[in-house]
Coordinates of C-alpha atoms and ligand atoms in Angstrom, one line a residue:
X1 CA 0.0 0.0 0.0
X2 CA 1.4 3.2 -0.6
X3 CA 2.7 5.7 2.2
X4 CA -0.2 8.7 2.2
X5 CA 1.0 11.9 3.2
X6 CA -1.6 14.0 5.0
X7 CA -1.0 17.3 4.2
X8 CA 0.3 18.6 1.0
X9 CA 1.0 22.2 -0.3
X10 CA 0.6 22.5 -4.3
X11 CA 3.3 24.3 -5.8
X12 CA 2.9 27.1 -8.2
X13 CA -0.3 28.8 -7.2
X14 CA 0.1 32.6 -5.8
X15 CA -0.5 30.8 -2.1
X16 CA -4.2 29.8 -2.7
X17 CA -4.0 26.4 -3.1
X18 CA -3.7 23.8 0.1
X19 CA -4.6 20.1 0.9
X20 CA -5.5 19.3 4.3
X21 CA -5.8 15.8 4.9
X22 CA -6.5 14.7 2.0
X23 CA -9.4 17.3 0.8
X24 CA -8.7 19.9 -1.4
X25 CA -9.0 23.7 0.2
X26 CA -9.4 26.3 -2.2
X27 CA -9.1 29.2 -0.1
X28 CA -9.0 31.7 -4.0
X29 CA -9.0 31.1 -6.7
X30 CA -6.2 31.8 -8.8
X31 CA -7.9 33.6 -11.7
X32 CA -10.9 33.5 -14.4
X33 CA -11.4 30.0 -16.2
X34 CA -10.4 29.7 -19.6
X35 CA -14.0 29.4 -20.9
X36 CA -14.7 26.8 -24.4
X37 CA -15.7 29.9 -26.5
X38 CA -12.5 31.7 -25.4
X39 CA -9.3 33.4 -27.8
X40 CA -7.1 30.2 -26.2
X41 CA -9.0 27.6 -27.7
X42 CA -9.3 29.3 -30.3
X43 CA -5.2 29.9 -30.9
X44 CA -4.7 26.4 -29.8
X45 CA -7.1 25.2 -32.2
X46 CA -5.4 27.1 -35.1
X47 CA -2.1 25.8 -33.9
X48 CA -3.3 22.0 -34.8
X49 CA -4.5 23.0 -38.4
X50 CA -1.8 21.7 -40.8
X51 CA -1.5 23.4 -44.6
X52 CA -4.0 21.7 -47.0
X53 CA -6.2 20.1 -44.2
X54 CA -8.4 17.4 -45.5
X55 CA -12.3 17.6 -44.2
X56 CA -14.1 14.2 -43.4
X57 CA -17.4 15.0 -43.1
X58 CA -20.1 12.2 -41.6
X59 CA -23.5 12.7 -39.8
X60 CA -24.4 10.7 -36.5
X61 CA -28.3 10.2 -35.9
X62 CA -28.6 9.1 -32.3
X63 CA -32.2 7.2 -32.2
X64 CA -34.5 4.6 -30.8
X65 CA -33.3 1.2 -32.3
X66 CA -34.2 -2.7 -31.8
X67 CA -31.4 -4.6 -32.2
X68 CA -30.4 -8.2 -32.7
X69 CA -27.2 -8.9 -30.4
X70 CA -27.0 -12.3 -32.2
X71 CA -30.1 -14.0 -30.9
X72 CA -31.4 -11.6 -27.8
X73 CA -33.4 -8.5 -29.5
X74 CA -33.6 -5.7 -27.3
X75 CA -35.1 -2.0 -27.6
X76 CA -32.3 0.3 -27.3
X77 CA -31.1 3.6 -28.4
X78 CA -28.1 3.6 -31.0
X79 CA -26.1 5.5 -33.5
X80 CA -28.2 4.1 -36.6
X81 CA -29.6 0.5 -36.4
X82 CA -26.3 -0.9 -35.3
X83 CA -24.3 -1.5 -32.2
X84 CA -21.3 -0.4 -32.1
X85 CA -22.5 2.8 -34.4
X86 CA -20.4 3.9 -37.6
X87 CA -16.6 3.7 -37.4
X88 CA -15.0 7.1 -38.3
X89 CA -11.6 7.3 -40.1
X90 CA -9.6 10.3 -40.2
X91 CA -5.7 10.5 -41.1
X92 CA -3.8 12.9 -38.4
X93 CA -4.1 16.1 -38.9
X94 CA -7.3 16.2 -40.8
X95 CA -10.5 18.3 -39.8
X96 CA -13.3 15.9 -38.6
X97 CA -16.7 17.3 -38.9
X98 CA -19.6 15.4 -37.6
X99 CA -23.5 16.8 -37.8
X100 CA -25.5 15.2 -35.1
X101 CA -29.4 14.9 -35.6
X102 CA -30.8 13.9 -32.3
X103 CA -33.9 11.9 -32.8
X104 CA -33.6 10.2 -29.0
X105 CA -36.5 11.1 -26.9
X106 CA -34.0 13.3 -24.3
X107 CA -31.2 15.7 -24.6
X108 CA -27.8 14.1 -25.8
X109 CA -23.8 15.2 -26.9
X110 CA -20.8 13.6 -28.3
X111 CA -17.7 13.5 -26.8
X112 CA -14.6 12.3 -28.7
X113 CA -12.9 10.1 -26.0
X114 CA -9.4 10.6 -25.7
X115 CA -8.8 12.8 -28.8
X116 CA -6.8 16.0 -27.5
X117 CA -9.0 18.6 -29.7
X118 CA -10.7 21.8 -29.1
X119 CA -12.5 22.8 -25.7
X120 CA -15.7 23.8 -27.4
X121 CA -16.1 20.3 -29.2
X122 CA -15.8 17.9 -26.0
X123 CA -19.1 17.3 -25.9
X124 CA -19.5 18.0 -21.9
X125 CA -22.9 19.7 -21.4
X126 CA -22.8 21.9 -19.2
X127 CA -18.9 22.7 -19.2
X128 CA -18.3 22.6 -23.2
X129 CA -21.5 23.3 -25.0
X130 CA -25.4 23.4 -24.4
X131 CA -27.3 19.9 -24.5
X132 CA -28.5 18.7 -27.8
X133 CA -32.4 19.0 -27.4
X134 CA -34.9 16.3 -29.0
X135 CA -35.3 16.5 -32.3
X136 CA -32.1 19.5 -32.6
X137 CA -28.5 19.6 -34.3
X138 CA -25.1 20.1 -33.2
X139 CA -22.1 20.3 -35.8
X140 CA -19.0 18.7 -34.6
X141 CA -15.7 20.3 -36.1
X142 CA -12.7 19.3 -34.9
X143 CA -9.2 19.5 -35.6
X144 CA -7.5 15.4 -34.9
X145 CA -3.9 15.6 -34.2
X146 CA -2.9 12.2 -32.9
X147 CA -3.2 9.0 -34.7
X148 CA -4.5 6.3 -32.7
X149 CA -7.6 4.2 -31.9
X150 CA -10.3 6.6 -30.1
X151 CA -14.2 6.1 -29.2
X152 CA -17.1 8.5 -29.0
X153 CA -20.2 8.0 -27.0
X154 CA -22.6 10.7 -25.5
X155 CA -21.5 12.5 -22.2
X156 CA -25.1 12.6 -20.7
X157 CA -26.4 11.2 -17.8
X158 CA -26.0 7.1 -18.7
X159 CA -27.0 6.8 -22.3
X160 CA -23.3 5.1 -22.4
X161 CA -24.7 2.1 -21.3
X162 CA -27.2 2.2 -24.6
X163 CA -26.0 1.2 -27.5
X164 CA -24.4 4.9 -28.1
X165 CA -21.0 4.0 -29.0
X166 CA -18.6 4.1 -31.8
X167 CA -15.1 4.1 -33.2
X168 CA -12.8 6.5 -34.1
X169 CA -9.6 5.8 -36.1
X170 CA -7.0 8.1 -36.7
X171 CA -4.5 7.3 -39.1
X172 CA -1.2 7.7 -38.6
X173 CA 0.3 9.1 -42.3
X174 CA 3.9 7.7 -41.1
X175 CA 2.7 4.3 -39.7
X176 CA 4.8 1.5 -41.3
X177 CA 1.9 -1.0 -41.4
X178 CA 4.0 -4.3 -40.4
X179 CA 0.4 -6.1 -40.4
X180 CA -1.5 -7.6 -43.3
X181 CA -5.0 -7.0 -41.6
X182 CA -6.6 -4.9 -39.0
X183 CA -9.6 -6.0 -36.7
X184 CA -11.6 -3.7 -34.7
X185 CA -12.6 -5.3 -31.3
X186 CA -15.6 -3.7 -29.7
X187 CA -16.3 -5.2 -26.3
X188 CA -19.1 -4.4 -24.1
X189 CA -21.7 -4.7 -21.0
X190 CA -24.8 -5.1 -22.2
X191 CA -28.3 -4.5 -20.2
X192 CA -30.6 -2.3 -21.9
X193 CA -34.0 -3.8 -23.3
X194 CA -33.5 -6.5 -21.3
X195 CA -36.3 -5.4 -18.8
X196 CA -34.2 -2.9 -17.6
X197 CA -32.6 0.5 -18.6
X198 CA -29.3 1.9 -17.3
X199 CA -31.1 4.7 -15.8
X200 CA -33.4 2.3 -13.9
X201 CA -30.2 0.2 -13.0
X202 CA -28.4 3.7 -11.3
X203 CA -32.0 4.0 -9.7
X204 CA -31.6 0.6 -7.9
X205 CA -28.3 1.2 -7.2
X206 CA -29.0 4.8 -6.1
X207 CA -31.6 3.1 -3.7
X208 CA -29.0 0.3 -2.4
X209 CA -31.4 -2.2 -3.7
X210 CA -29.9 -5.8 -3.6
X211 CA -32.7 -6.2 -6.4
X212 CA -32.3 -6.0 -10.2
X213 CA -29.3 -7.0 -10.9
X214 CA -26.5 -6.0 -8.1
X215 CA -23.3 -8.2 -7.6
X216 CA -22.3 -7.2 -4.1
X217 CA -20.7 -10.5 -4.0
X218 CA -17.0 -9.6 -5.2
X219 CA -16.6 -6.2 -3.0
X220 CA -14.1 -6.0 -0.5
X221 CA -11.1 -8.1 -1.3
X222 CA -7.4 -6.5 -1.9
X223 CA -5.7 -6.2 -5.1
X224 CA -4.3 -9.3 -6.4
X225 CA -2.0 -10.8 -8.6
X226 CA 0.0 -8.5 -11.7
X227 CA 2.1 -10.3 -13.5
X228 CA 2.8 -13.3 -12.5
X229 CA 0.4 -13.4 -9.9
X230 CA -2.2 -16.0 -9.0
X231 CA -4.3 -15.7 -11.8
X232 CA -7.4 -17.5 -10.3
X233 CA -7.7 -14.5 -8.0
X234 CA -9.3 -11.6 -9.8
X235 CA -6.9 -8.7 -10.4
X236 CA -8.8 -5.6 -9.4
X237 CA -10.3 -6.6 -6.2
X238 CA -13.7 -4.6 -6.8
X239 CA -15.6 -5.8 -10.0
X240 CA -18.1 -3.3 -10.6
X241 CA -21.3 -2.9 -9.2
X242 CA -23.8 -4.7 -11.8
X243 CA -24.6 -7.9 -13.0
X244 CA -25.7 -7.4 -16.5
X245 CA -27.2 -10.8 -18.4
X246 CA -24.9 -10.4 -21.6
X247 CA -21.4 -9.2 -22.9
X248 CA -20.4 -8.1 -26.4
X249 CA -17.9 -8.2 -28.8
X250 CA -18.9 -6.2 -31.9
X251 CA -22.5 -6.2 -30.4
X252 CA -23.0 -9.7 -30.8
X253 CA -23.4 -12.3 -28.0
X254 CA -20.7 -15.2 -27.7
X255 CA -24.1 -17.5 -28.7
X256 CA -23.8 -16.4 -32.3
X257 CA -20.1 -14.7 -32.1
X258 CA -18.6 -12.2 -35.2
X259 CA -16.2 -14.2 -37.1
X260 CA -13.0 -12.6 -38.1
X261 CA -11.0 -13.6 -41.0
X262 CA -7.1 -14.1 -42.0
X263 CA -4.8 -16.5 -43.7
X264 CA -2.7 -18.5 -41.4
X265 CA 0.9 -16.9 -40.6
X266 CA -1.0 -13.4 -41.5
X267 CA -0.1 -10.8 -38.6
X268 CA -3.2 -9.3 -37.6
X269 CA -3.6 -5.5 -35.8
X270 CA -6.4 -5.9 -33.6
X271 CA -7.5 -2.5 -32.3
X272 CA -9.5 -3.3 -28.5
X273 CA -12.2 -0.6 -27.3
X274 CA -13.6 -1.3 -24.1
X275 CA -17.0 0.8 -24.4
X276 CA -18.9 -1.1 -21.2
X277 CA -19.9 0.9 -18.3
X278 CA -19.0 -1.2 -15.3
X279 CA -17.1 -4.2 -16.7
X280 CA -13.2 -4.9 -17.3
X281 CA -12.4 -7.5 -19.3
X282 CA -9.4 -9.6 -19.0
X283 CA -8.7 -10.5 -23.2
X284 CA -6.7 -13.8 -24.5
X285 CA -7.2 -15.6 -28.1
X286 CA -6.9 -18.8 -27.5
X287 CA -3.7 -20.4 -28.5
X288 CA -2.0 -17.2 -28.8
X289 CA 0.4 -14.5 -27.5
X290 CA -0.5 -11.3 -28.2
X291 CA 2.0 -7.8 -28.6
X292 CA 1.2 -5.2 -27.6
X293 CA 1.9 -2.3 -29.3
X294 CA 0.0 0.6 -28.5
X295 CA -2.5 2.2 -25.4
X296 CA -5.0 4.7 -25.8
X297 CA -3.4 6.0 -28.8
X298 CA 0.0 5.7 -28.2
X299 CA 3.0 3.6 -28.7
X300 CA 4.2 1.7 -25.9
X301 CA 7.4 -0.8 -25.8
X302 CA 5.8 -3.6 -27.4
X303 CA 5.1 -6.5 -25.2
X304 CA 4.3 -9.8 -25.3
X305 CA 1.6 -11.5 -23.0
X306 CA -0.8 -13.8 -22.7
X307 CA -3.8 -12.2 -21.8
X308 CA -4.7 -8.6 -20.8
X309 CA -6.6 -6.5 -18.9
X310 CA -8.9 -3.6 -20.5
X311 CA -10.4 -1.1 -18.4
X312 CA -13.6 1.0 -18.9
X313 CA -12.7 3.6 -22.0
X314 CA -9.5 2.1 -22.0
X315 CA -7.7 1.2 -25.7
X316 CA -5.1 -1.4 -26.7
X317 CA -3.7 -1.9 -30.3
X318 CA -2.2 -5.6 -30.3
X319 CA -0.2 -7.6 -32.9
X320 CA -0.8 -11.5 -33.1
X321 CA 0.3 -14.2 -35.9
X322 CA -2.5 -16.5 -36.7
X323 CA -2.1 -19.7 -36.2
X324 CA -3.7 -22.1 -38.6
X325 CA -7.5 -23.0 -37.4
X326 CA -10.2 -21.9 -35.1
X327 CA -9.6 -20.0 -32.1
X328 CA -11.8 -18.3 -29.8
X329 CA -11.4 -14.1 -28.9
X330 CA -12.3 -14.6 -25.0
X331 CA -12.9 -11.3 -22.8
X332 CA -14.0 -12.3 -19.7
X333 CA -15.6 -9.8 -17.4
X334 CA -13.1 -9.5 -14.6
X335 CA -14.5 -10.5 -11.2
X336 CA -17.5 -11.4 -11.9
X337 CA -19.4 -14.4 -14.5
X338 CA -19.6 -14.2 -18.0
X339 CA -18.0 -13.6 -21.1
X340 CA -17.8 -11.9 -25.2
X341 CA -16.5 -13.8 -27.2
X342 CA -15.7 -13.6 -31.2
X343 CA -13.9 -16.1 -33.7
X344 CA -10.7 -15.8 -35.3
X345 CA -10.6 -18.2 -38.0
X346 CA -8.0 -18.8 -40.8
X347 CA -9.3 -22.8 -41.3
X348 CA -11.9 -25.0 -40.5
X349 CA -12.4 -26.4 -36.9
X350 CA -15.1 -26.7 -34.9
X351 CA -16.7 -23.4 -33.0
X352 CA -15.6 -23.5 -29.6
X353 CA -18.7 -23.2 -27.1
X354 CA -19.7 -19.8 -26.0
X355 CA -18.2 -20.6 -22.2
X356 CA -14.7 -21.9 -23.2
X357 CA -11.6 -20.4 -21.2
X358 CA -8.6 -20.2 -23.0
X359 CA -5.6 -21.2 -20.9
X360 CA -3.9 -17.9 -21.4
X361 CA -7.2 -16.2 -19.7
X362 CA -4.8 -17.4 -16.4
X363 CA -1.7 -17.2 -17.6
X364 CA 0.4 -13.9 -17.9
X365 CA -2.0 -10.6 -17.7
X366 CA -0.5 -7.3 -19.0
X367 CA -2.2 -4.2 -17.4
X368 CA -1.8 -0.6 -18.7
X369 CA -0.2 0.4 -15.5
X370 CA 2.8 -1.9 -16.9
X371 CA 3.2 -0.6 -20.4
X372 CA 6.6 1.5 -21.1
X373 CA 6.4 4.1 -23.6
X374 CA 8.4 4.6 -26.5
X375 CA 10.8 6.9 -26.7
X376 CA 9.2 9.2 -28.8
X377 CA 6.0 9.6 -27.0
X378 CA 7.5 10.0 -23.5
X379 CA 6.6 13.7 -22.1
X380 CA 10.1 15.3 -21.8
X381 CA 12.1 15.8 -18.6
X382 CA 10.8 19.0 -16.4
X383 CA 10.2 20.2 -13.5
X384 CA 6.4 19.7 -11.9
X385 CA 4.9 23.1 -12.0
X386 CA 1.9 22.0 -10.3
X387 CA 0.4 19.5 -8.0
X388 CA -3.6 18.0 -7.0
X389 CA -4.5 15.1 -5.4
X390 CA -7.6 12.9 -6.2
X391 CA -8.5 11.5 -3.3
X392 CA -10.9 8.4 -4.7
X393 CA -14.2 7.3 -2.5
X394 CA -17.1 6.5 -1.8
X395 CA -19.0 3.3 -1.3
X396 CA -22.1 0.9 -1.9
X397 CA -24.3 2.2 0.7
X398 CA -25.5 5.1 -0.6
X399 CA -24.2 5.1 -3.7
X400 CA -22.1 8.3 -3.5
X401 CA -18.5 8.1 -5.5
X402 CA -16.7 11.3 -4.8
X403 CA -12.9 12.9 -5.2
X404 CA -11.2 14.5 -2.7
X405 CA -14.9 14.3 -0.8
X406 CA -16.8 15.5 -3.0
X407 CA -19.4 14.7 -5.7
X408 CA -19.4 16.6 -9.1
X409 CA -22.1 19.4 -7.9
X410 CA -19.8 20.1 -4.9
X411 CA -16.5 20.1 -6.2
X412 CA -13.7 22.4 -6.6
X413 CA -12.6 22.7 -10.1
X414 CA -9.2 21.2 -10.1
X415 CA -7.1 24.8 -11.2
X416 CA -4.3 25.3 -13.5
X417 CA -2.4 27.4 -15.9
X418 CA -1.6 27.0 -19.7
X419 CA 2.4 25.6 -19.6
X420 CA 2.5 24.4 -16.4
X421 CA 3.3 20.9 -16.2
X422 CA 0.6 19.1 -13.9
X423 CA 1.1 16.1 -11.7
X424 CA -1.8 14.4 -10.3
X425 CA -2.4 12.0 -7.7
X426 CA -4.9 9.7 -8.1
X427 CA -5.4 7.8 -4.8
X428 CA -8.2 5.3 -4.3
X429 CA -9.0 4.7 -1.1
X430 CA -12.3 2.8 -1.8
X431 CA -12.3 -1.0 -2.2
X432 CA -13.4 -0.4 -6.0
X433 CA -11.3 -0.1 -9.2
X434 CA -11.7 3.2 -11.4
X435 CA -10.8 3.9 -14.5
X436 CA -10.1 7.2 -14.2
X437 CA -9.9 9.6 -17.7
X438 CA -8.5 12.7 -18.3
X439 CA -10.6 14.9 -21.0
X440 CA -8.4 16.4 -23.7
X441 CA -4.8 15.1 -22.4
X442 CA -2.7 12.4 -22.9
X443 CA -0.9 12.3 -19.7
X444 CA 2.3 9.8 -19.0
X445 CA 2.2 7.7 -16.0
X446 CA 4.9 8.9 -13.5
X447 CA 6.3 5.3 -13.2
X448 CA 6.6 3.8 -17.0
X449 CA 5.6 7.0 -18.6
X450 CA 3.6 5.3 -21.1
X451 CA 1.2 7.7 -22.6
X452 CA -2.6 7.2 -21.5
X453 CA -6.2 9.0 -21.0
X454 CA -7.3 6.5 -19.2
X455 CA -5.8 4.2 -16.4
X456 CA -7.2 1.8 -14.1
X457 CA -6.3 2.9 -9.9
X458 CA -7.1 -0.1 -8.2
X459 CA -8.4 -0.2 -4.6
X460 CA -6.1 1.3 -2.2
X461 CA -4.0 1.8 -4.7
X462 CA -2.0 5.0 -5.8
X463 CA -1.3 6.3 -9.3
X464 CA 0.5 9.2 -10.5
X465 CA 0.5 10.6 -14.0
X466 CA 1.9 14.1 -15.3
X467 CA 0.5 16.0 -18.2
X468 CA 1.6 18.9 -20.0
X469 CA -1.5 21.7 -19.9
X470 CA -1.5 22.8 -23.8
X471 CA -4.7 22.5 -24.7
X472 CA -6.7 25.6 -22.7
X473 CA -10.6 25.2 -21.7
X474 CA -12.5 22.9 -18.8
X475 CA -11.8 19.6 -19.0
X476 CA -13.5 16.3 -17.5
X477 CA -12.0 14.4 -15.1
X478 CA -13.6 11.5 -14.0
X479 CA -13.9 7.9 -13.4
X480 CA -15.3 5.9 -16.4
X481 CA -17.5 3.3 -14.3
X482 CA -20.7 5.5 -15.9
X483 CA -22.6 5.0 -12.3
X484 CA -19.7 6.0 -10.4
X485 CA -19.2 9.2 -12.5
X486 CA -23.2 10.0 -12.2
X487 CA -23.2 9.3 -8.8
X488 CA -20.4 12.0 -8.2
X489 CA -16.9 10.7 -9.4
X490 CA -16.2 14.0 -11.8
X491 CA -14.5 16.9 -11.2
X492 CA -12.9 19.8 -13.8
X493 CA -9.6 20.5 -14.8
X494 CA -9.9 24.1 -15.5
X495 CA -7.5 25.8 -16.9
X496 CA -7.3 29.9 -15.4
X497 CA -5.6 32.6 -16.8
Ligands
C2O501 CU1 -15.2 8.5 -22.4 CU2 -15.7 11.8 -20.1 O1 -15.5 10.1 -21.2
CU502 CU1 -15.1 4.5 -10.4

């Protein structure tokens, strides 16, 4: 467990700043924020544009769907008539414009998960833009100016755990291509139209009801295992907070999997999105290692493993050589029962059963937290201009996930100033794992400095990642177990000038 100090000052502020036992005092603030609609995102903005910028220009219409997830047909709300919704394909540097028509029967947005672009196009209601009423439009026009494999999905209340989600590829102009295929690998936690909707399961959960579909059966235990750990002990000692009846790769059930395709010998890019709410997965392919190669974007060290852990929002690009058959795509949702699965086949053989466990499911399990970046991507030496801690709670009985004590409504926007560098703390000190994502950054963790935007803290555990502050606005901050960041596990990073 890592040594907690209790009282920290924050460097670089004009004396406002304090923590006191862990809570963040704000006794001033240190100047005006750095609105969305400001001359900073604006400059920064104009910074990204390259000469001859290409426009890709597609149109999103968020709406009532029934859908067939390979067998079960449920009633859901999705980006078209499929789940996931359109992939989007850019090349880096090019101007992405998306028109949204809202047809759902609430308010919506889109935010670009993990893509550092303008302030005014995060798609955060309420700190970037004004909701997207029933039945309105909202023009998405961004500048992209990191490849990598990205996701949106709609930053209101839980619509996440709909069918809202999609993927965004950016295309790296200078990317060698060492692969003679490329798979997109969607997983997900699947509940709506099932006789429930997510907002009825946050009301159950809001109301500590045991009822409708609650796994309380998993809380409590410590961290276990990393590499080379006893991998019959789950490795995240919480597993998230609901039961749901299926999980999906590609929006199929592993009943009736998605069947990918490739020539034995062929080296295969896989690019892994995890878009569920409350679920990690822990990924193996039967008869396979895997490489991997990059996370949330960006390059790492590649690495060889057996299996892997995704968290919520989390992205891994992998490299695998096919062997010569049929071979089952396992992720299992960590800590708790069940499992997606899809088919990679380059022969015949028979279909594995929709409940096989690879051996490599317990075998060696990469985490993000292990990754090393490449040298290229690895922020450069400098002082730490700036300091917060993120004090991680909350619990189960009331259903109140806060940071540094607070929920979203309550909390002190987290302050800093356009070329600092920013170190934050994230320190859980619940006895649940959080993915916990930065809007708008890519920030490298302290320890391996592999670059990330999202990163799984497990319980009692501490991480710390630093981030340069280049990109001016408000910025979400949160954890990206949907129920925990409704019930209050969100703050701002707000830049001041
Ligand atoms: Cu994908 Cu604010 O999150
Ligand atoms: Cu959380």
């Amino acid at each position: 467990m890592p040594t907690i100090s209790r009282r920290t000052v924050l460097l670089g502020s004009a004396g406002g700043l304090l923590t006191v036992g862990g809570m963040a005092a704000c006794s001033t603030s240190t100047g005006t924020a750095v609105t969305s609609s400001s001359q900073a995102v604006e400059m920064a903005e104009r910074a990204r544009r390259v000469a001859g910028q290409r426009t890709v220009t597609t149109r999103l219409v968020p709406r009532p769907a029934t859908l067939d997830l390979g067998g079960p047909m449920v009633r859901s709300w999705a980006y078209g008539d499929s789940v996931p919704g359109p992939l989007l394909r850019a090349t880096a540097g090019d101007r992405v414009v998306v028109i949204v028509d809202n047809a759902l029967p609430e308010s919506t947005s889109v935010h670009w998960h993990g893509v550092a672009l303008r302030n005014d196009m995060d798609g955060v209601p309420g700190m970037t833009q004004s909701p997207i009423g029933t039945s309105s439009q909202f023009t998405y026009d961004f500048t992209v100016p990191d490849p990598g494999t990205y996701f949106y999905h709609p930053h209101s209340g839980v619509q996440l755990d709909r069918g809202l989600y999609g993927v965004l590829v950016v295309d790296d102009p200078a990317e060698p291509g060492a692969y003679d295929a490329e798979w997109i690998v969607v997983l997900d936690d699947w509940v709506d139209g099932t006789g429930q909707t997510p907002d009825g399961v946050l009301a159950s959960l809001r109301r500590g009801a045991g009822a409708g579909g609650m796994d309380h059966g998993s809380m409590g235990g410590m961290p276990m295992g990393g590499m080379g750990g006893d991998m019959q002990s789950p490795l995240l000692g919480g597993a998230g907070d609901v039961t749901y009846p299926h999980y999906l790769i590609n929006g199929r059930v592993p009943s009736s999997p998605v069947t990918l395709s490739a020539k034995p010998g062929q080296r295969v890019r896989i690019r892994m999105i995890n878009a569920a709410s409350d679920t990690a997965f822990r990924v193996a392919l039967g008869g396979h290692r895997l490489t991997v190669t990059h996370s949330d974007g960006f390059p790492v060290v590649p690495t060889d493993t057996d299996a892997l852990l995704i968290g919520m929002g989390e992205r891994f690009d992998l490299v695998v050589t096919l062997g010569d058959g049929t071979f089952p795509l396992v992720a299992s949702a960590e800590g708790k029962s069940g499992q997606g699965m899809a088919l990679v086949r380059t022969a015949g053989g028979d279909v594995p059963a929709p409940g096989v466990t690879p051996a490599e499911l317990r075998k060696q399990v990469a985490l993000g937290t292990q990754l090393r970046a490449t040298p290229e991507v690895a922020l450069r030496a400098q002082e730490v201009d700036r300091t917060h801690d993120l004090v991680l709670g909350g619990s189960m009985t009331n259903y109140r996930w806060t940071i540094n004590g607070k929920t979203f409504d309550e909390a002190d926007p987290l302050e800093i100033r356009q070329g600092e560098r920013v170190r934050l703390r994230l320190r859980n000190m619940s006895m649940m794992f959080h993915p916990m994502h930065v809007h708008g950054h890519t920030f490298g963790l302290r320890k391996t400095e592999a670059r990330k935007d999202t990163v799984i803290v497990r319980p009692m555990e501490s991480v710390e990642v630093d981030l340069d502050a280049v990109n001016p606005g408000q910025w979400a901050t949160h954890c990206h177990n949907i129920y925990h960041a409704e019930a209050g596990m969100m703050t701002t990073l707000s830049y001041r000038a």
